Short mmCIF file of N, CA and C in Angstrom, two decimals:
data_model
loop_
_atom_site.label_atom_id
_atom_site.label_comp_id
_atom_site.label_asym_id
_atom_site.label_seq_id
_atom_site.Cartn_x
_atom_site.Cartn_y
_atom_site.Cartn_z
N MET A 1 -28.27 22.86 22.97
CA MET A 1 -26.98 22.47 22.82
C MET A 1 -25.97 23.20 21.59
N ASN A 2 -24.92 23.17 22.30
CA ASN A 2 -23.77 23.87 21.62
C ASN A 2 -23.59 23.42 20.34
N SER A 3 -23.79 24.09 19.35
CA SER A 3 -23.45 23.49 18.10
C SER A 3 -21.73 23.58 17.69
N SER A 4 -21.18 24.21 18.42
CA SER A 4 -19.50 24.15 18.00
C SER A 4 -18.98 22.80 18.47
N LYS A 5 -20.19 22.11 19.35
CA LYS A 5 -19.30 20.56 20.04
C LYS A 5 -19.55 19.73 18.81
N ARG A 6 -18.42 19.15 18.48
CA ARG A 6 -18.95 17.60 17.54
C ARG A 6 -19.09 16.58 18.17
N ARG A 7 -20.08 16.19 18.18
CA ARG A 7 -20.26 14.41 18.37
C ARG A 7 -19.39 14.07 18.05
N PRO A 8 -18.39 12.94 18.48
CA PRO A 8 -17.54 12.00 17.86
C PRO A 8 -18.39 10.92 16.86
N THR A 9 -17.73 10.66 16.25
CA THR A 9 -18.10 10.03 15.19
C THR A 9 -17.43 8.49 15.24
N SER A 10 -17.97 7.58 15.08
CA SER A 10 -17.51 5.93 15.29
C SER A 10 -17.72 5.65 13.67
N GLU A 11 -16.29 5.13 13.39
CA GLU A 11 -16.18 4.44 11.97
C GLU A 11 -16.69 3.27 12.14
N PRO A 12 -17.19 2.37 11.05
CA PRO A 12 -17.50 1.16 11.37
C PRO A 12 -16.02 0.41 11.20
N LYS A 13 -15.99 -0.59 12.26
CA LYS A 13 -14.59 -1.34 12.64
C LYS A 13 -14.61 -2.42 11.80
N GLY A 14 -13.48 -2.69 10.86
CA GLY A 14 -13.49 -3.70 9.76
C GLY A 14 -12.98 -4.91 10.65
N PRO A 15 -12.71 -6.16 9.77
CA PRO A 15 -12.07 -7.30 10.60
C PRO A 15 -10.84 -7.03 11.03
N TRP A 16 -10.28 -7.86 11.87
CA TRP A 16 -9.23 -7.76 12.37
C TRP A 16 -7.87 -7.68 11.38
N TYR A 17 -8.05 -8.00 10.30
CA TYR A 17 -7.17 -8.35 9.18
C TYR A 17 -7.53 -7.19 8.25
N GLN A 18 -8.08 -6.00 8.76
CA GLN A 18 -8.35 -5.05 7.27
C GLN A 18 -7.10 -4.41 6.88
N ASP A 19 -6.03 -4.64 7.49
CA ASP A 19 -4.66 -3.87 6.76
C ASP A 19 -4.24 -4.86 5.96
N GLY A 20 -4.89 -6.32 5.64
CA GLY A 20 -4.28 -7.26 5.00
C GLY A 20 -3.51 -8.19 5.36
N LEU A 21 -2.90 -9.12 4.86
CA LEU A 21 -2.21 -10.54 5.21
C LEU A 21 -1.32 -10.57 4.32
N GLN A 22 -0.27 -11.24 4.50
CA GLN A 22 0.61 -11.75 3.63
C GLN A 22 0.65 -13.05 3.54
N PHE A 23 0.98 -13.57 2.54
CA PHE A 23 0.61 -15.00 1.80
C PHE A 23 1.38 -15.41 0.81
N GLU A 24 2.28 -16.57 0.34
CA GLU A 24 2.88 -16.92 -0.81
C GLU A 24 3.20 -18.29 -0.70
N CYS A 25 2.42 -18.83 -1.71
CA CYS A 25 2.53 -20.51 -1.77
C CYS A 25 3.77 -20.87 -1.89
N THR A 26 4.19 -21.77 -1.06
CA THR A 26 5.60 -22.53 -1.23
C THR A 26 5.17 -23.72 -1.82
N GLN A 27 4.24 -24.17 -2.13
CA GLN A 27 4.08 -25.80 -2.74
C GLN A 27 4.55 -26.68 -1.74
N CYS A 28 4.65 -26.59 -0.38
CA CYS A 28 5.04 -27.59 0.70
C CYS A 28 4.10 -28.57 0.86
N GLY A 29 3.04 -28.43 0.76
CA GLY A 29 1.69 -29.66 0.86
C GLY A 29 1.35 -29.50 2.29
N ALA A 30 1.65 -28.80 3.05
CA ALA A 30 1.19 -28.41 4.52
C ALA A 30 -0.35 -28.70 4.52
N CYS A 31 -0.67 -27.85 3.44
CA CYS A 31 -2.53 -27.83 3.94
C CYS A 31 -3.01 -28.95 3.24
N CYS A 32 -2.36 -29.79 2.49
CA CYS A 32 -2.85 -31.15 1.98
C CYS A 32 -2.78 -32.26 2.47
N SER A 33 -2.27 -31.86 3.73
CA SER A 33 -1.96 -33.16 4.64
C SER A 33 -2.29 -33.16 6.20
N GLY A 34 -2.18 -33.90 7.01
CA GLY A 34 -2.86 -33.94 8.09
C GLY A 34 -4.01 -34.61 8.42
N VAL A 35 -4.85 -34.15 9.36
CA VAL A 35 -5.90 -35.07 10.07
C VAL A 35 -7.22 -35.16 8.50
N PRO A 36 -7.61 -36.05 8.60
CA PRO A 36 -8.57 -36.28 7.58
C PRO A 36 -9.43 -35.03 7.37
N GLY A 37 -10.25 -35.07 6.61
CA GLY A 37 -11.07 -33.87 6.05
C GLY A 37 -11.78 -34.03 4.67
N PHE A 38 -12.30 -33.04 4.40
CA PHE A 38 -13.18 -32.93 2.79
C PHE A 38 -12.52 -31.64 2.12
N VAL A 39 -12.36 -32.37 0.89
CA VAL A 39 -12.27 -31.19 0.07
C VAL A 39 -13.37 -31.54 -1.03
N PHE A 40 -14.27 -30.48 -1.08
CA PHE A 40 -15.70 -30.45 -1.73
C PHE A 40 -15.32 -30.19 -3.11
N VAL A 41 -15.69 -30.91 -4.15
CA VAL A 41 -15.80 -30.55 -5.51
C VAL A 41 -16.82 -30.50 -6.12
N ASN A 42 -16.97 -29.77 -7.28
CA ASN A 42 -18.08 -29.63 -7.92
C ASN A 42 -17.76 -30.10 -9.52
N ASP A 43 -18.74 -30.17 -10.58
CA ASP A 43 -18.70 -30.89 -11.65
C ASP A 43 -17.52 -30.00 -12.55
N SER A 44 -17.53 -28.84 -12.60
CA SER A 44 -16.52 -28.39 -13.27
C SER A 44 -15.18 -28.48 -12.71
N GLU A 45 -15.15 -28.50 -11.53
CA GLU A 45 -13.61 -28.86 -11.13
C GLU A 45 -13.24 -29.97 -11.19
N ILE A 46 -14.26 -30.97 -11.21
CA ILE A 46 -14.01 -32.60 -11.27
C ILE A 46 -13.74 -32.65 -13.13
N GLN A 47 -14.28 -31.88 -13.72
CA GLN A 47 -13.80 -31.87 -15.11
C GLN A 47 -12.26 -31.46 -15.57
N ALA A 48 -12.14 -30.46 -14.72
CA ALA A 48 -10.54 -29.61 -15.11
C ALA A 48 -9.29 -30.69 -14.52
N MET A 49 -9.78 -31.01 -13.36
CA MET A 49 -8.87 -32.18 -12.88
C MET A 49 -8.56 -33.37 -13.62
N ALA A 50 -9.95 -33.89 -14.30
CA ALA A 50 -9.71 -35.29 -14.91
C ALA A 50 -8.80 -34.83 -16.35
N GLU A 51 -9.09 -33.70 -16.64
CA GLU A 51 -8.51 -33.18 -17.98
C GLU A 51 -6.74 -32.99 -17.40
N THR A 52 -6.71 -32.49 -16.49
CA THR A 52 -5.29 -32.39 -15.95
C THR A 52 -4.61 -33.72 -15.96
N MET A 53 -5.49 -34.61 -15.44
CA MET A 53 -5.11 -36.00 -15.47
C MET A 53 -5.07 -36.89 -16.64
N LYS A 54 -5.46 -36.14 -17.67
CA LYS A 54 -5.73 -37.19 -18.72
C LYS A 54 -6.58 -38.21 -18.55
N MET A 55 -7.69 -38.04 -17.85
CA MET A 55 -8.65 -39.22 -17.41
C MET A 55 -10.10 -38.96 -18.40
N GLU A 56 -11.09 -39.96 -18.50
CA GLU A 56 -12.31 -39.38 -18.68
C GLU A 56 -12.92 -38.93 -17.16
N VAL A 57 -14.05 -38.16 -17.05
CA VAL A 57 -14.55 -37.65 -16.12
C VAL A 57 -15.30 -38.93 -15.05
N ASP A 58 -15.48 -39.88 -15.88
CA ASP A 58 -16.23 -41.10 -14.90
C ASP A 58 -15.08 -41.89 -14.45
N ALA A 59 -14.07 -42.23 -15.05
CA ALA A 59 -13.00 -42.97 -14.67
C ALA A 59 -12.44 -42.24 -13.34
N PHE A 60 -12.21 -40.86 -13.50
CA PHE A 60 -11.66 -39.81 -12.52
C PHE A 60 -12.40 -39.63 -11.37
N GLU A 61 -13.72 -39.76 -11.61
CA GLU A 61 -14.90 -39.69 -10.27
C GLU A 61 -14.65 -40.91 -9.51
N HIS A 62 -14.63 -41.86 -10.29
CA HIS A 62 -14.57 -43.48 -9.70
C HIS A 62 -13.43 -43.61 -9.02
N LYS A 63 -12.11 -43.02 -9.28
CA LYS A 63 -11.30 -43.38 -8.45
C LYS A 63 -10.60 -42.02 -7.57
N PHE A 64 -10.88 -41.18 -7.80
CA PHE A 64 -10.56 -39.60 -6.80
C PHE A 64 -11.62 -39.11 -6.16
N THR A 65 -12.89 -39.64 -6.19
CA THR A 65 -13.81 -38.87 -5.16
C THR A 65 -14.76 -39.82 -4.40
N ARG A 66 -15.36 -39.23 -3.51
CA ARG A 66 -16.20 -39.94 -2.62
C ARG A 66 -17.51 -39.19 -2.59
N ARG A 67 -18.59 -39.71 -2.37
CA ARG A 67 -19.77 -38.96 -1.80
C ARG A 67 -20.11 -38.88 -0.33
N VAL A 68 -20.45 -37.71 0.00
CA VAL A 68 -20.42 -37.22 1.54
C VAL A 68 -21.71 -36.54 1.65
N GLY A 69 -22.73 -37.32 2.11
CA GLY A 69 -24.07 -36.60 1.83
C GLY A 69 -24.34 -36.27 0.47
N ASN A 70 -25.02 -35.17 0.23
CA ASN A 70 -25.14 -34.79 -1.24
C ASN A 70 -24.25 -34.44 -1.79
N ARG A 71 -22.86 -34.14 -1.08
CA ARG A 71 -21.80 -33.59 -2.06
C ARG A 71 -20.70 -34.84 -2.34
N ILE A 72 -19.73 -34.21 -3.16
CA ILE A 72 -18.71 -35.04 -3.63
C ILE A 72 -17.39 -34.42 -3.23
N SER A 73 -16.33 -35.21 -2.51
CA SER A 73 -15.29 -34.75 -1.94
C SER A 73 -14.00 -35.77 -2.76
N LEU A 74 -13.26 -35.11 -2.77
CA LEU A 74 -11.70 -35.78 -3.11
C LEU A 74 -11.29 -37.15 -1.99
N VAL A 75 -10.91 -38.15 -2.46
CA VAL A 75 -10.67 -39.00 -1.55
C VAL A 75 -9.21 -38.88 -0.90
N GLU A 76 -8.80 -39.46 0.13
CA GLU A 76 -7.61 -39.19 0.77
C GLU A 76 -6.85 -40.33 1.08
N TYR A 77 -5.48 -40.29 1.25
CA TYR A 77 -4.81 -41.29 1.63
C TYR A 77 -5.23 -41.70 2.87
N PRO A 78 -4.85 -42.88 3.63
CA PRO A 78 -5.12 -43.24 4.84
C PRO A 78 -4.67 -42.43 6.13
N ASP A 79 -3.92 -41.84 5.81
CA ASP A 79 -2.97 -40.58 6.83
C ASP A 79 -3.68 -39.41 6.83
N GLY A 80 -4.61 -39.62 5.93
CA GLY A 80 -5.48 -37.65 5.79
C GLY A 80 -4.94 -37.26 4.59
N ASP A 81 -3.59 -37.35 4.04
CA ASP A 81 -3.13 -36.53 3.00
C ASP A 81 -4.11 -36.84 1.64
N CYS A 82 -4.27 -35.39 1.06
CA CYS A 82 -5.26 -35.75 -0.32
C CYS A 82 -4.28 -36.55 -1.19
N ILE A 83 -5.36 -37.14 -1.95
CA ILE A 83 -5.03 -37.93 -2.78
C ILE A 83 -4.04 -37.56 -4.04
N PHE A 84 -4.13 -36.32 -4.30
CA PHE A 84 -3.25 -35.84 -5.24
C PHE A 84 -2.03 -34.85 -4.71
N LEU A 85 -1.48 -35.24 -3.34
CA LEU A 85 -0.45 -34.63 -2.79
C LEU A 85 0.52 -36.02 -2.93
N ASP A 86 1.65 -35.73 -3.90
CA ASP A 86 2.47 -36.57 -4.20
C ASP A 86 3.55 -37.02 -3.13
N PRO A 87 3.17 -37.99 -2.63
CA PRO A 87 4.23 -38.78 -1.44
C PRO A 87 5.51 -38.66 -1.36
N LYS A 88 6.01 -38.42 -2.56
CA LYS A 88 7.62 -38.31 -2.70
C LYS A 88 7.79 -36.73 -2.78
N SER A 89 7.43 -36.13 -3.66
CA SER A 89 7.62 -34.60 -4.07
C SER A 89 7.31 -33.67 -3.17
N ARG A 90 5.79 -34.19 -2.22
CA ARG A 90 4.81 -33.32 -1.77
C ARG A 90 4.20 -32.37 -2.39
N HIS A 91 4.21 -32.21 -3.83
CA HIS A 91 3.65 -31.21 -4.73
C HIS A 91 2.38 -31.88 -5.24
N CYS A 92 1.50 -30.82 -5.57
CA CYS A 92 0.15 -31.08 -5.93
C CYS A 92 0.22 -31.94 -7.41
N LEU A 93 -0.39 -32.63 -7.69
CA LEU A 93 -0.62 -33.37 -8.98
C LEU A 93 -1.27 -32.79 -9.92
N VAL A 94 -2.29 -31.86 -9.35
CA VAL A 94 -3.44 -31.21 -10.35
C VAL A 94 -3.36 -29.54 -9.94
N TYR A 95 -2.12 -29.27 -9.58
CA TYR A 95 -1.89 -27.67 -9.02
C TYR A 95 -2.43 -26.70 -9.97
N GLN A 96 -2.32 -26.84 -10.94
CA GLN A 96 -2.99 -25.82 -12.11
C GLN A 96 -4.37 -25.69 -12.12
N SER A 97 -5.01 -27.20 -11.79
CA SER A 97 -6.43 -26.97 -11.56
C SER A 97 -7.25 -27.61 -10.48
N ARG A 98 -6.55 -27.06 -9.74
CA ARG A 98 -6.76 -27.66 -8.08
C ARG A 98 -8.11 -26.75 -7.75
N PRO A 99 -9.36 -27.39 -7.02
CA PRO A 99 -10.39 -26.78 -6.68
C PRO A 99 -10.06 -25.71 -5.62
N ILE A 100 -11.34 -24.97 -5.92
CA ILE A 100 -11.68 -23.50 -5.51
C ILE A 100 -10.89 -23.84 -3.88
N GLN A 101 -11.64 -24.68 -3.02
CA GLN A 101 -11.24 -24.50 -1.61
C GLN A 101 -9.80 -25.03 -1.57
N CYS A 102 -9.12 -25.75 -2.50
CA CYS A 102 -7.62 -25.28 -2.39
C CYS A 102 -6.83 -23.94 -2.73
N ARG A 103 -7.60 -23.06 -4.06
CA ARG A 103 -7.04 -22.14 -4.32
C ARG A 103 -7.35 -20.92 -3.28
N THR A 104 -8.35 -20.79 -2.46
CA THR A 104 -8.43 -19.93 -1.68
C THR A 104 -7.70 -20.04 -0.17
N TRP A 105 -7.21 -21.03 -0.28
CA TRP A 105 -6.27 -21.50 1.17
C TRP A 105 -5.44 -20.30 1.24
N PRO A 106 -4.88 -19.59 2.47
CA PRO A 106 -5.15 -19.53 3.68
C PRO A 106 -6.71 -18.69 4.13
N PHE A 107 -7.01 -18.20 3.05
CA PHE A 107 -7.99 -17.27 3.31
C PHE A 107 -9.49 -17.73 3.31
N TRP A 108 -9.82 -18.53 4.61
CA TRP A 108 -10.82 -19.33 5.05
C TRP A 108 -11.42 -18.82 6.24
N ASP A 109 -12.65 -18.89 6.11
CA ASP A 109 -13.58 -18.66 7.48
C ASP A 109 -12.40 -19.25 8.80
N SER A 110 -12.28 -20.11 8.75
CA SER A 110 -11.86 -20.86 9.98
C SER A 110 -10.49 -20.42 10.21
N THR A 111 -9.70 -19.83 9.38
CA THR A 111 -8.43 -19.53 9.69
C THR A 111 -8.33 -17.89 9.83
N LEU A 112 -9.28 -17.08 9.55
CA LEU A 112 -9.38 -15.81 9.60
C LEU A 112 -10.04 -15.02 10.83
N ASP A 113 -11.04 -16.21 11.39
CA ASP A 113 -11.90 -15.91 12.73
C ASP A 113 -11.36 -15.15 13.60
N THR A 114 -10.27 -15.43 13.91
CA THR A 114 -9.47 -14.72 15.21
C THR A 114 -8.19 -14.50 14.75
N LYS A 115 -7.33 -13.37 15.17
CA LYS A 115 -5.83 -13.69 15.13
C LYS A 115 -5.17 -14.76 15.59
N ASN A 116 -5.84 -14.90 16.74
CA ASN A 116 -5.04 -16.41 17.10
C ASN A 116 -5.25 -17.67 15.94
N ASP A 117 -6.28 -17.42 15.03
CA ASP A 117 -6.34 -18.62 14.18
C ASP A 117 -5.46 -18.42 12.99
N TRP A 118 -5.08 -17.24 12.75
CA TRP A 118 -4.35 -16.97 11.74
C TRP A 118 -2.92 -17.20 12.29
N LYS A 119 -2.43 -16.88 13.39
CA LYS A 119 -1.14 -17.44 14.12
C LYS A 119 -1.21 -18.75 13.93
N GLU A 120 -2.07 -19.54 14.38
CA GLU A 120 -1.97 -21.00 14.18
C GLU A 120 -1.76 -21.53 12.77
N THR A 121 -2.38 -20.94 11.78
CA THR A 121 -2.27 -20.83 10.48
C THR A 121 -0.86 -20.80 9.93
N CYS A 122 -0.18 -19.90 10.57
CA CYS A 122 1.19 -19.25 10.48
C CYS A 122 2.02 -20.27 10.73
N GLU A 123 1.95 -21.17 11.87
CA GLU A 123 2.76 -22.06 12.56
C GLU A 123 2.84 -23.47 11.48
N VAL A 124 1.41 -23.63 10.95
CA VAL A 124 1.72 -25.04 10.08
C VAL A 124 2.09 -24.46 8.38
N CYS A 125 1.73 -23.25 8.13
CA CYS A 125 1.85 -23.00 6.90
C CYS A 125 3.43 -22.07 6.57
N PRO A 126 4.30 -22.51 5.91
CA PRO A 126 5.34 -21.69 5.65
C PRO A 126 5.33 -20.45 4.82
N GLY A 127 4.18 -20.61 4.12
CA GLY A 127 3.81 -19.11 3.26
C GLY A 127 2.86 -18.54 3.92
N ALA A 128 2.28 -18.62 5.02
CA ALA A 128 1.38 -17.60 5.38
C ALA A 128 2.28 -16.75 6.58
N GLY A 129 1.83 -15.47 6.20
CA GLY A 129 2.57 -14.30 6.99
C GLY A 129 3.79 -13.94 6.43
N LYS A 130 3.85 -14.63 4.94
CA LYS A 130 5.34 -14.33 4.11
C LYS A 130 4.71 -14.05 2.94
N GLY A 131 5.56 -13.23 2.42
CA GLY A 131 5.29 -12.81 0.57
C GLY A 131 4.37 -11.75 0.66
N LYS A 132 3.68 -11.98 -0.40
CA LYS A 132 2.58 -11.10 -1.27
C LYS A 132 1.43 -10.38 -0.10
N LEU A 133 1.67 -9.02 0.14
CA LEU A 133 0.66 -8.67 0.81
C LEU A 133 -0.93 -8.48 0.30
N TYR A 134 -1.73 -9.20 0.82
CA TYR A 134 -3.24 -9.33 0.10
C TYR A 134 -4.10 -8.31 0.89
N SER A 135 -4.61 -7.39 0.29
CA SER A 135 -5.61 -6.26 0.76
C SER A 135 -6.64 -7.02 1.14
N LEU A 136 -7.48 -6.49 2.16
CA LEU A 136 -8.76 -6.85 2.59
C LEU A 136 -9.76 -7.17 1.75
N GLU A 137 -9.71 -6.15 0.55
CA GLU A 137 -10.44 -6.68 -0.71
C GLU A 137 -10.15 -8.02 -1.49
N GLU A 138 -8.88 -8.14 -1.30
CA GLU A 138 -8.59 -9.63 -2.15
C GLU A 138 -8.91 -10.69 -1.36
N ILE A 139 -8.61 -10.54 0.35
CA ILE A 139 -8.96 -11.54 0.94
C ILE A 139 -10.26 -11.85 1.06
N GLU A 140 -11.09 -10.73 0.62
CA GLU A 140 -12.48 -11.09 1.37
C GLU A 140 -13.26 -11.58 -0.03
N ILE A 141 -12.68 -11.11 -1.49
CA ILE A 141 -13.05 -12.08 -2.71
C ILE A 141 -12.57 -13.47 -2.22
N ARG A 142 -11.50 -13.97 -1.73
CA ARG A 142 -11.26 -15.14 -1.69
C ARG A 142 -12.26 -16.11 -0.89
N ARG A 143 -12.38 -15.38 0.25
CA ARG A 143 -12.69 -16.05 1.53
C ARG A 143 -14.65 -16.33 0.88
N ARG A 144 -14.83 -15.48 0.37
CA ARG A 144 -16.27 -15.82 0.17
C ARG A 144 -16.34 -16.57 -1.17
N GLU A 145 -15.27 -16.84 -1.96
CA GLU A 145 -15.65 -18.02 -2.96
C GLU A 145 -16.26 -19.25 -2.45
N LYS A 146 -15.92 -19.58 -1.22
CA LYS A 146 -16.26 -21.02 -0.60
C LYS A 146 -16.32 -20.86 0.55
N SER A 147 -16.72 -21.22 1.33
CA SER A 147 -17.05 -21.09 2.85
C SER A 147 -16.24 -22.33 3.43
N VAL A 148 -15.17 -22.25 4.13
CA VAL A 148 -14.24 -23.51 4.49
C VAL A 148 -14.04 -22.91 6.20
#
């Protein structure tokens, strides 16, 4: 073998969004409305939201959560809107203490799986594809916080 010939090296290919993605929350409420779903919460998230609402945890849980199997989810309005999406202002009533699932939007597995998934996200979310450029590392940190 001729040692002067170099074998091509193939660098590992990263995800399609390896150059980063732009996102800036406009607080429009689009990610908090639509088809029914689940916003799963843990004890510390419930505690934080209860404090924001100036409620005791038990009262908060009774009014704003439901059991789904062995997990707890926020309840929704009949049209699928999150219970904390103010129907008039379309702003989140617990924005500063919103659950991790909400904080990590739109960097979810389901929105990052393919370029087309991200494109569809950008069509429904006015902040997706605009604003701050998140690096691959920042996206991955958010994506891994909670699988959605």
